[in-house]
PDB file of C-alpha atoms in Angstrom:
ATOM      1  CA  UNK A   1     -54.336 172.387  14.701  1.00 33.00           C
ATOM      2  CA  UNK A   2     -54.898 168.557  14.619  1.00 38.00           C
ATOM      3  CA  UNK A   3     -51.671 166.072  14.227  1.00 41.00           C
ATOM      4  CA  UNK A   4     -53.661 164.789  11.099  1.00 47.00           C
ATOM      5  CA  UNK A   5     -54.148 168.245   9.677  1.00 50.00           C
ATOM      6  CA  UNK A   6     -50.407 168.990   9.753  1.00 71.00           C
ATOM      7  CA  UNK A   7     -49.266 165.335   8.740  1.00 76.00           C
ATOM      8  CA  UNK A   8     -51.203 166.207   5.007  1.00 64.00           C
ATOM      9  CA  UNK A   9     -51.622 168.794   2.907  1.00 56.00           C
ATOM     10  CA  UNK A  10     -54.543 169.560   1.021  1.00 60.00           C
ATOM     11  CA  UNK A  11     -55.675 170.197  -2.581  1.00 67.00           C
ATOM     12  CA  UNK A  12     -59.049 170.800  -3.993  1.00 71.00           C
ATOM     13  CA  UNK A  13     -59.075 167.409  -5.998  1.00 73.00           C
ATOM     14  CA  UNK A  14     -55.803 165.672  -3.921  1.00 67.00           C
ATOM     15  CA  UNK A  15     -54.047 165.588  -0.557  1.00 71.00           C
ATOM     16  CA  UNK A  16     -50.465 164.953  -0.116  1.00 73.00           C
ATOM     17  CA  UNK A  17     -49.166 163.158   3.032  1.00 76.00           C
ATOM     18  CA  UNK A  18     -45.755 164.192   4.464  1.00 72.00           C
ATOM     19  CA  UNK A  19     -45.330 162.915   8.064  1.00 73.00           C
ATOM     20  CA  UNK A  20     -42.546 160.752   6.685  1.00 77.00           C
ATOM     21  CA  UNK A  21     -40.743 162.872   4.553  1.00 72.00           C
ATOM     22  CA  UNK A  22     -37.733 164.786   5.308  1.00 69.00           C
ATOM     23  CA  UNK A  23     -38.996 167.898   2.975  1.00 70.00           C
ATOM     24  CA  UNK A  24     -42.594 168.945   3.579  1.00 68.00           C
ATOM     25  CA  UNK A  25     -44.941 170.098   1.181  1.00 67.00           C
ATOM     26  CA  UNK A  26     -43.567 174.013   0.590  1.00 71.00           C
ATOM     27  CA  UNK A  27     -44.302 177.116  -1.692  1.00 69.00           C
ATOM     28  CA  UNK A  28     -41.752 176.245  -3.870  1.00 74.00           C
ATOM     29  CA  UNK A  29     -43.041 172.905  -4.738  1.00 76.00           C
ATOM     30  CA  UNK A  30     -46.629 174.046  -5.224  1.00 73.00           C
ATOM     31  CA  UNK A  31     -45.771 177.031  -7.475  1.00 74.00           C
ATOM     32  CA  UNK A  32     -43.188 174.795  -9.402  1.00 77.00           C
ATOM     33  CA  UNK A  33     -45.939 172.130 -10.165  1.00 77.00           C
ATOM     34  CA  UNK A  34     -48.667 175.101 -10.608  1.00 76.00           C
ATOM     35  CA  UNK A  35     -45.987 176.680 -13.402  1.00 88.00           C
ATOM     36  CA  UNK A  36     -44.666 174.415 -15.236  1.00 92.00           C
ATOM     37  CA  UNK A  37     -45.936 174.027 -19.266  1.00 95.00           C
ATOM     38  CA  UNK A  38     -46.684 170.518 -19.790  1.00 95.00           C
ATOM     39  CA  UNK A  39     -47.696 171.160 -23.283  1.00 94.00           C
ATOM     40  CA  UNK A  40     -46.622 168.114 -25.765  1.00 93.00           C
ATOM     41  CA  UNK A  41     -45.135 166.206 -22.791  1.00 96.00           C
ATOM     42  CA  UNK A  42     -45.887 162.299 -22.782  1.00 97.00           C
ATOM     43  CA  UNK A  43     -43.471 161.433 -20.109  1.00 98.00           C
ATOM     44  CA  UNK A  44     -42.048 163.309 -17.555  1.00 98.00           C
ATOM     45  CA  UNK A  45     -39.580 162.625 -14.655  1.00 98.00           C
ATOM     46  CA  UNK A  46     -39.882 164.401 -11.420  1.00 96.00           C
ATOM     47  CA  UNK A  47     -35.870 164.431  -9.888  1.00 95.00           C
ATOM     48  CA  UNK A  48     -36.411 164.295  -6.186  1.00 92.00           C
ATOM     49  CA  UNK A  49     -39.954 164.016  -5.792  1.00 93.00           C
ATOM     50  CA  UNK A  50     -39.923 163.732  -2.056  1.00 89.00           C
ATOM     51  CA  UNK A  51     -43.846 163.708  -1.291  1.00 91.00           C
ATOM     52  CA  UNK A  52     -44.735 163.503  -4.703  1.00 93.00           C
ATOM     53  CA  UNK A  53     -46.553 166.851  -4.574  1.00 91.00           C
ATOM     54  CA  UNK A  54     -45.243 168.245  -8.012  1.00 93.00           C
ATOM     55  CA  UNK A  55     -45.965 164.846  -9.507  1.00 96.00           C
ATOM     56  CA  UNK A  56     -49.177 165.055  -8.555  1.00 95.00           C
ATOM     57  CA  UNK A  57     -50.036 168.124  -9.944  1.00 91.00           C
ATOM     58  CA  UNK A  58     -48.958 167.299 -13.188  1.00 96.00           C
ATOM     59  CA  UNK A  59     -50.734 164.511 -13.479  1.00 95.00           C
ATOM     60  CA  UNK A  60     -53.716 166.657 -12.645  1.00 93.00           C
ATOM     61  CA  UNK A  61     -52.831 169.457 -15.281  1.00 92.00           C
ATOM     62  CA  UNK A  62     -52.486 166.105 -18.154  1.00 95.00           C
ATOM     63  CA  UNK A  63     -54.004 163.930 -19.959  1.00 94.00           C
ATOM     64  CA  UNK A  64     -54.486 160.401 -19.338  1.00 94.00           C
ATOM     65  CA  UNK A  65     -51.739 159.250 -21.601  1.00 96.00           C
ATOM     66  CA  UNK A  66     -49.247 161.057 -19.827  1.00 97.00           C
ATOM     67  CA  UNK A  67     -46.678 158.984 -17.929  1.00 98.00           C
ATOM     68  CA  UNK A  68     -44.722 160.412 -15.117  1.00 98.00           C
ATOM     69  CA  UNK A  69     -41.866 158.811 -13.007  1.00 98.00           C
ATOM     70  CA  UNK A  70     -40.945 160.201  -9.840  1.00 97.00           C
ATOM     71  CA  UNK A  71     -37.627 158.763  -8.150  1.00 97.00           C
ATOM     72  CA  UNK A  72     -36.133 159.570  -5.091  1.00 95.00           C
ATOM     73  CA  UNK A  73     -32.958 158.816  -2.880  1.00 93.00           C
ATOM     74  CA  UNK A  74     -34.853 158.387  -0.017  1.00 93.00           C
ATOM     75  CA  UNK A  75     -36.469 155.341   0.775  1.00 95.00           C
ATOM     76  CA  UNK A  76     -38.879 157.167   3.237  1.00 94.00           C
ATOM     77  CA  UNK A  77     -39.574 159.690   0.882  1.00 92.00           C
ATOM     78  CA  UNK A  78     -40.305 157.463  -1.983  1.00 95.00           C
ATOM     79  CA  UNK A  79     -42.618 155.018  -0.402  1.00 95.00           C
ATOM     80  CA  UNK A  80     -44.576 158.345   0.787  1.00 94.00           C
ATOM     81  CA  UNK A  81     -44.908 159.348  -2.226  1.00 94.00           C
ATOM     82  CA  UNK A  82     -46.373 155.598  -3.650  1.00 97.00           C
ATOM     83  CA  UNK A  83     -48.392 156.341  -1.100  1.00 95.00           C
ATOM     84  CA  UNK A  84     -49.580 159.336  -2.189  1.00 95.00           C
ATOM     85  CA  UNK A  85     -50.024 158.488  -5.579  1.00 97.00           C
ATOM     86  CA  UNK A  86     -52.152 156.023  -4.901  1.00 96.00           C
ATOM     87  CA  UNK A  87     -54.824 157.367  -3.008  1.00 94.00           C
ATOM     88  CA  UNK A  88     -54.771 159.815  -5.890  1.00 95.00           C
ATOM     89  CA  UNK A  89     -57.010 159.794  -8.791  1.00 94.00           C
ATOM     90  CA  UNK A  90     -54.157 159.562 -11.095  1.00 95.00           C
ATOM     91  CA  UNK A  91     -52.306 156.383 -10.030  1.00 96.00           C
ATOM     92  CA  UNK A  92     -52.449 154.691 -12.813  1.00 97.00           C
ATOM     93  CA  UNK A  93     -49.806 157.485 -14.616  1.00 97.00           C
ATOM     94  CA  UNK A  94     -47.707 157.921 -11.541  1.00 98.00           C
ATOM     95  CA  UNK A  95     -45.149 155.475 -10.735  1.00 98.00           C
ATOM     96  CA  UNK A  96     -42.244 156.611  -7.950  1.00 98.00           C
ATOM     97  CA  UNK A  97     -39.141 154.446  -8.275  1.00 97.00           C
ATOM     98  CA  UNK A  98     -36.231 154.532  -5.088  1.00 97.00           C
ATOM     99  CA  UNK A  99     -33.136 155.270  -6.758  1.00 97.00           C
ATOM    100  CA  UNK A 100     -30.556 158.347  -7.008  1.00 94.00           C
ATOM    101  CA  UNK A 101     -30.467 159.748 -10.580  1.00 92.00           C
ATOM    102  CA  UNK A 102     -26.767 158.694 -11.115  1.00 93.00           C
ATOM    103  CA  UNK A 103     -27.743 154.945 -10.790  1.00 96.00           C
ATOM    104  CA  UNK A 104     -31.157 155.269 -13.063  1.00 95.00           C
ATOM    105  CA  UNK A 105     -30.961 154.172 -16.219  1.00 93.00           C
ATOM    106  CA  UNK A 106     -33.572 156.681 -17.785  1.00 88.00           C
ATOM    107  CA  UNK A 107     -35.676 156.629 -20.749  1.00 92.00           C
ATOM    108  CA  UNK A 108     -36.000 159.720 -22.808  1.00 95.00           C
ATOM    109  CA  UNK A 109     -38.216 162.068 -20.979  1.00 97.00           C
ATOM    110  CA  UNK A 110     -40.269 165.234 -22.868  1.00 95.00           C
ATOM    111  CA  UNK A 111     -39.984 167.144 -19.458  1.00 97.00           C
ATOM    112  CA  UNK A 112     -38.009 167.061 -16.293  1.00 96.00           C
ATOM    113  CA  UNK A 113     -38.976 168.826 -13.040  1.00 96.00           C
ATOM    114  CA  UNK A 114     -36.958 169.071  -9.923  1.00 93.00           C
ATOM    115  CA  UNK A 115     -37.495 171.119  -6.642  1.00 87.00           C
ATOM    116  CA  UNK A 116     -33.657 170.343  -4.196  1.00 75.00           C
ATOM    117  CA  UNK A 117     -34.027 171.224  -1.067  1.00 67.00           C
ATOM    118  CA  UNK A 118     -32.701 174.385  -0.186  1.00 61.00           C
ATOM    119  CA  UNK A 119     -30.041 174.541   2.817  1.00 61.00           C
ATOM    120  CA  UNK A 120     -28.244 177.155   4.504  1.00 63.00           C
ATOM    121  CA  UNK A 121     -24.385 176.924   4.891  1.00 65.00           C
ATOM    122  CA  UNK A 122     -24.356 173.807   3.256  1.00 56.00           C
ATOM    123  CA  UNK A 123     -21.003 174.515   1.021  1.00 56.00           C
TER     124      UNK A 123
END
């Protein structure tokens, strides 16, 4: 395998860098932003959006009037996922803001979506 295959991950219609991200693109993320209804949401807020990958594939499964905010903790993470989001088709509807959820002052969202990373022994 290439460095460049394993540094992005790819849709059919999208890829999704994540050479700088603590939390790579993983099952869980994919079936998360594969199940989720997004019937009658107009803005959503992805907690934690790492990559971006659920994000992005909610913005694929919506309409154009759909707003989405992704924020993130980590810097790294959130600039990869501007990153992401705009070398997607949907950037206009994706915005990723660095900030932890206890400092963001939040508008009212129809749907939120997180995916925390799972770790072992971390009590």
């Amino acid at each position: 395998m290439t460095r460049r295959a394993r540094d992005t991950f790819y849709f059919k219609n999208f890829s999704v860098k994540h050479d700088k991200c603590a939390h790579k693109v993983g099952t869980d993320g994919v079936l998360l932003g594969a199940w989720t209804n997004v019937d009658n949401a107009s803005r959503i807020l992805d907690v934690g959006t790492g990559t971006g990958v659920i994000a992005l594939m909610l913005a694929q499964r919506t309409n154009d009037t759909v707003h989405i905010d992704a924020i993130d903790i980590s810097k790294e993470d959130c600039e990869q996922a501007k990153e992401n989001f705009n070398s997607s088709p949907w950037s206009l509807k994706l915005k990723a803001i660095h900030n932890s959820l206890q400092n963001y002052n939040a508008p009212p969202y129809d749907l939120i979506v997180s995916n925390p990373p799972f770790f072992i022994n971390s009590a």
